[in-house]
Short mmCIF file of C-alpha atoms in Angstrom, two decimals:
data_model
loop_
_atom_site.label_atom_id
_atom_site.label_comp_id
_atom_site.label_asym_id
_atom_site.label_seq_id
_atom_site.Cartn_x
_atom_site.Cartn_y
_atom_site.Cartn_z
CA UNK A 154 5.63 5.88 -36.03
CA UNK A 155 2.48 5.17 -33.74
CA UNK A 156 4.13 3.61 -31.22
CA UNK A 157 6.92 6.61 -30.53
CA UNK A 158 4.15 9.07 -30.59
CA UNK A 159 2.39 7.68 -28.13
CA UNK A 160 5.70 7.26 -25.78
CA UNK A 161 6.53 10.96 -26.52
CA UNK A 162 2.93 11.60 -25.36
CA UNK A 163 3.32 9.39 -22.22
CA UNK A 164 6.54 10.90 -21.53
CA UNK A 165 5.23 14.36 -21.70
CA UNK A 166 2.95 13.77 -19.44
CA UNK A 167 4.89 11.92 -16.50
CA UNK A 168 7.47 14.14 -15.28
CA UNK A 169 9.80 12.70 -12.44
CA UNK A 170 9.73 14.92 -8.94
CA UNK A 171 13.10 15.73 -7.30
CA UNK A 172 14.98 17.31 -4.67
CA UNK A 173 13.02 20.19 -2.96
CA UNK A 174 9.69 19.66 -4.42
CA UNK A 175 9.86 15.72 -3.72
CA UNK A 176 10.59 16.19 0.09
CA UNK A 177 7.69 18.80 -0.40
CA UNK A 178 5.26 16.75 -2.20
CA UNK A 179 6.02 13.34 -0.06
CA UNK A 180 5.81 14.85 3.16
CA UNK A 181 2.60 16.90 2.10
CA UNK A 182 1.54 12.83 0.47
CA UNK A 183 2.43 11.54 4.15
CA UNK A 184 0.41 14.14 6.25
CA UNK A 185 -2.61 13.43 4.23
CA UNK A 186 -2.79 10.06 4.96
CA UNK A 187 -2.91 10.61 8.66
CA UNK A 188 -6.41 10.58 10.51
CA UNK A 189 -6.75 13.76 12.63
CA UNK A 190 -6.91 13.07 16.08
CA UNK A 191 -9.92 11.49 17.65
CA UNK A 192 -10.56 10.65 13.69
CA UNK A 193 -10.56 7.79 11.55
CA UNK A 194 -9.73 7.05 8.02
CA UNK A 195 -12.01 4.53 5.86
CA UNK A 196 -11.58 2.94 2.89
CA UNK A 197 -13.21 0.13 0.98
CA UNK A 198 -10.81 -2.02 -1.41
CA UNK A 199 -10.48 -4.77 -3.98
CA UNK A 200 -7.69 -6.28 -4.19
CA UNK A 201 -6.49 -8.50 -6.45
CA UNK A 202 -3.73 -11.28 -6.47
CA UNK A 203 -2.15 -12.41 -10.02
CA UNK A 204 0.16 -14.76 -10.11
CA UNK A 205 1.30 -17.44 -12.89
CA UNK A 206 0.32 -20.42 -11.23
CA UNK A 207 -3.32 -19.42 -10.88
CA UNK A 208 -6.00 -19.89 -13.67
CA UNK A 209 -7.39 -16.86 -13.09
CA UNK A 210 -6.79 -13.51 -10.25
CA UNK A 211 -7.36 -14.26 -7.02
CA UNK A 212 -10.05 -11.10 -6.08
CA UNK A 213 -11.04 -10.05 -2.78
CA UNK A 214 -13.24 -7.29 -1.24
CA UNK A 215 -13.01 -5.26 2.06
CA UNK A 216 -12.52 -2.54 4.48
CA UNK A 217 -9.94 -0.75 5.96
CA UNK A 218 -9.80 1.61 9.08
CA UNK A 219 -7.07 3.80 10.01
CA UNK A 220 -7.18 5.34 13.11
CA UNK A 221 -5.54 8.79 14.92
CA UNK A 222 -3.93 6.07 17.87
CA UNK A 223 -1.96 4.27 15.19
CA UNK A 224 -4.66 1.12 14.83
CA UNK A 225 -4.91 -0.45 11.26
CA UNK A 226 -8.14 -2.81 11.01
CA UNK A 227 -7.64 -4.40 7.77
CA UNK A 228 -10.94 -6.70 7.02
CA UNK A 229 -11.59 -8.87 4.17
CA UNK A 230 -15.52 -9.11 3.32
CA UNK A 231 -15.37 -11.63 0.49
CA UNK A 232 -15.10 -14.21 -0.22
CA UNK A 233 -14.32 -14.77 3.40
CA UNK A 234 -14.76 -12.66 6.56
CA UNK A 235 -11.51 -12.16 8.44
CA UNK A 236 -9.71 -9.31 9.94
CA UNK A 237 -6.07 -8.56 10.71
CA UNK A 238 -6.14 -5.50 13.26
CA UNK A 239 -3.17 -4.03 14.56
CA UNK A 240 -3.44 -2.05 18.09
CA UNK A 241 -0.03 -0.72 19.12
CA UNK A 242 2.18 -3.41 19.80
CA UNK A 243 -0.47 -6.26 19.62
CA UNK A 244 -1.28 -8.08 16.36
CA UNK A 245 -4.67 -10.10 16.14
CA UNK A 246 -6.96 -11.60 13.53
CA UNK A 247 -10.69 -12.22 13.55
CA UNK A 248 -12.20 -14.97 12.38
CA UNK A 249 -16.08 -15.73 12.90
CA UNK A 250 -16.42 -13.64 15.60
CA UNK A 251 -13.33 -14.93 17.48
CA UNK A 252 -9.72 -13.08 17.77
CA UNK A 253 -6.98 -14.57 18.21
CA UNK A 254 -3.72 -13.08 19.43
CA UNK A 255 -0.66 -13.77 17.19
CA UNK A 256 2.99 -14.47 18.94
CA UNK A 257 5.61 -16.69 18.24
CA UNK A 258 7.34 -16.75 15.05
CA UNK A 259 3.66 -16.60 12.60
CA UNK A 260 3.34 -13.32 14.24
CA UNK A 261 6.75 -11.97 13.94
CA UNK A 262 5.84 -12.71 10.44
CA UNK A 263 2.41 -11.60 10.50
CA UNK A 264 3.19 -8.06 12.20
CA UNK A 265 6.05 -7.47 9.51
CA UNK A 266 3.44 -7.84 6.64
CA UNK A 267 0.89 -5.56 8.91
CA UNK A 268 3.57 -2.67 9.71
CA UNK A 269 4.60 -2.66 5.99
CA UNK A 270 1.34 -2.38 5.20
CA UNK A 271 0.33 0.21 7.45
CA UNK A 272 3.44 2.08 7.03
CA UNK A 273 2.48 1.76 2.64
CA UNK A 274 -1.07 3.17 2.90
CA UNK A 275 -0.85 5.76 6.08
CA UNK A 276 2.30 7.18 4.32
CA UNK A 277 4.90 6.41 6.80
CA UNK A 278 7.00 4.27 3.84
CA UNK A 279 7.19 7.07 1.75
CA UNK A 280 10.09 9.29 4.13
CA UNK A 281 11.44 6.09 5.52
CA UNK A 282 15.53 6.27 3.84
CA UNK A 283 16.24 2.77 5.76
CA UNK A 284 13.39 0.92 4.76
CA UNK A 285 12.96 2.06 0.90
CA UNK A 286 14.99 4.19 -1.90
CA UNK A 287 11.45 6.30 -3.39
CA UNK A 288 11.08 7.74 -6.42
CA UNK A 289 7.71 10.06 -7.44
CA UNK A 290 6.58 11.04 -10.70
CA UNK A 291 3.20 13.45 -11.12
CA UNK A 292 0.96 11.96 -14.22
CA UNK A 293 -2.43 12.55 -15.11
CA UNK A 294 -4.20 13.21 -12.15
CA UNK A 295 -1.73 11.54 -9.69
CA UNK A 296 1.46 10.89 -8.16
CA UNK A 297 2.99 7.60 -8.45
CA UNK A 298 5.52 6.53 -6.00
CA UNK A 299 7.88 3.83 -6.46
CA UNK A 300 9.69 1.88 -3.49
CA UNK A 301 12.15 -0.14 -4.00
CA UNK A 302 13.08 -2.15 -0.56
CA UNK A 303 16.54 -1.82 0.88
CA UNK A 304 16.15 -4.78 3.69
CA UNK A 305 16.61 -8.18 2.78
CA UNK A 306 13.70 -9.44 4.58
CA UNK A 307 11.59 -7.01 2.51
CA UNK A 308 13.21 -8.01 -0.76
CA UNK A 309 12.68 -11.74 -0.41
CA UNK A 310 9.10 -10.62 -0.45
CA UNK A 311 8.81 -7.82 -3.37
CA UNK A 312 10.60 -6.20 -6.38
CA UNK A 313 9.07 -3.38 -5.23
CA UNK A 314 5.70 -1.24 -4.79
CA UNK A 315 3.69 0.96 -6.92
CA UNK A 316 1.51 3.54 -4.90
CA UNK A 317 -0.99 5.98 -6.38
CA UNK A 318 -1.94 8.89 -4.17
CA UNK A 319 -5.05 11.51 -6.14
CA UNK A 320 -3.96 14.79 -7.29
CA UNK A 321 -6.18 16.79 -5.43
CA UNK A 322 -6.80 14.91 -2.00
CA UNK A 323 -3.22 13.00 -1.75
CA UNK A 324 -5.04 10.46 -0.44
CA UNK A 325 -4.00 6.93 -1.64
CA UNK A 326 -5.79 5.71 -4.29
CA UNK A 327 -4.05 1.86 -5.50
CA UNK A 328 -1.08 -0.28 -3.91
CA UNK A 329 0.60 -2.75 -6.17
CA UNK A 330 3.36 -4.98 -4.64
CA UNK A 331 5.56 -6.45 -7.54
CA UNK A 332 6.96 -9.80 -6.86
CA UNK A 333 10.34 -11.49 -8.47
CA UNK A 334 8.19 -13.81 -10.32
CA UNK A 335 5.72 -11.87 -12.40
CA UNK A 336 3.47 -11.97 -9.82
CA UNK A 337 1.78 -9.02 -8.18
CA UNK A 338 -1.00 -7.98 -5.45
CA UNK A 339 -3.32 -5.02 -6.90
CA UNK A 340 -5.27 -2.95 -3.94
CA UNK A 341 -7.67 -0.48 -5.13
CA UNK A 342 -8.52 1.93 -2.41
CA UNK A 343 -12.24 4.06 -2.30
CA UNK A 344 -12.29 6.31 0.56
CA UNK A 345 -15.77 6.28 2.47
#
């Protein structure tokens, strides 16, 4: 008796978006996550990699920059220093100090993970039709979206994505990318 009040309570308070007030709500989600121009958007993270080969969660901690001219710096702090940073059409990492320019088929690879990335957390995903079918549910103090990916390339590589966006600011607040075998990558987001 527990158990299905606490699902009505759950349900009651997760109520699915649709039609005109989705569009509304997503583009609204989309704009928000887009520095103004000459601006930049920062954000610290944590995220964390489960899978059930490992012992115990993978965690890592870092930074990431958005800015106005469409450059993503995404920069892991711990336990090791590197950087992916994506400038227009190039794609380079940084490793102590030194970048190196990624081309040939590891950064084919490489820029697909970066553009879905950027396109997940600077809100371009959400009103892309050909890349993901998106659903979006308001609960307690956020929206959730879902994407499910429509591309075979993308679903070799996920089940699909979770993404959190606050209530108040629409700014994203947690990525999780679900994998086909229980595994999934958690990214909690802290805007600076």
């Amino acid at each position: 008796m527990l158990t299905v009040a606490i699902s009505m309570v759950a349900q009651a308070q997760t109520a699915t978006l649709t039609g005109a007030q989705r569009a509304e709500v997503l583009t609204c989600i989309a704009a928000a996550q887009q520095p103004r121009p000459g601006k930049t958007l920062a954000y610290t993270f944590v995220q964390t990699k489960h899978s059930p080969l490992l012992a115990q969660d993978a965690v890592s901690k870092g930074n990431l920059t958005l800015s106005s001219d469409h450059t993503m710096r995404w920069q892991y702090t711990e336990p090791q220093a590197f950087a992916l940073v994506v400038e227009g059409d190039s794609i380079y990492t940084v490793v102590g100090g030194k970048r190196n320019l990624l081309s040939g088929a590891s950064g084919k690879m490489t820029r697909g993970l970066a553009q879905m990335m950027m396109q997940m957390t600077d809100g371009a995903s959400l009103t892309n039709d050909k890349l993901f079918e998106t659903t979006l549910s308001e609960e307690a103090g956020i929206y959730r979206a879902t994407l499910v990916p429509k591309r075979r390339d993308m679903k070799r590589m996920m089940q699909h994505a979770e993404l959190t966006f606050d209530h108040k600011t629409l700014r994203i607040k947690s990525v999780r990318l679900i994998e086909k075998d229980n595994s999934y990558t958690q990214i909690d987001f802290t805007q600076q």
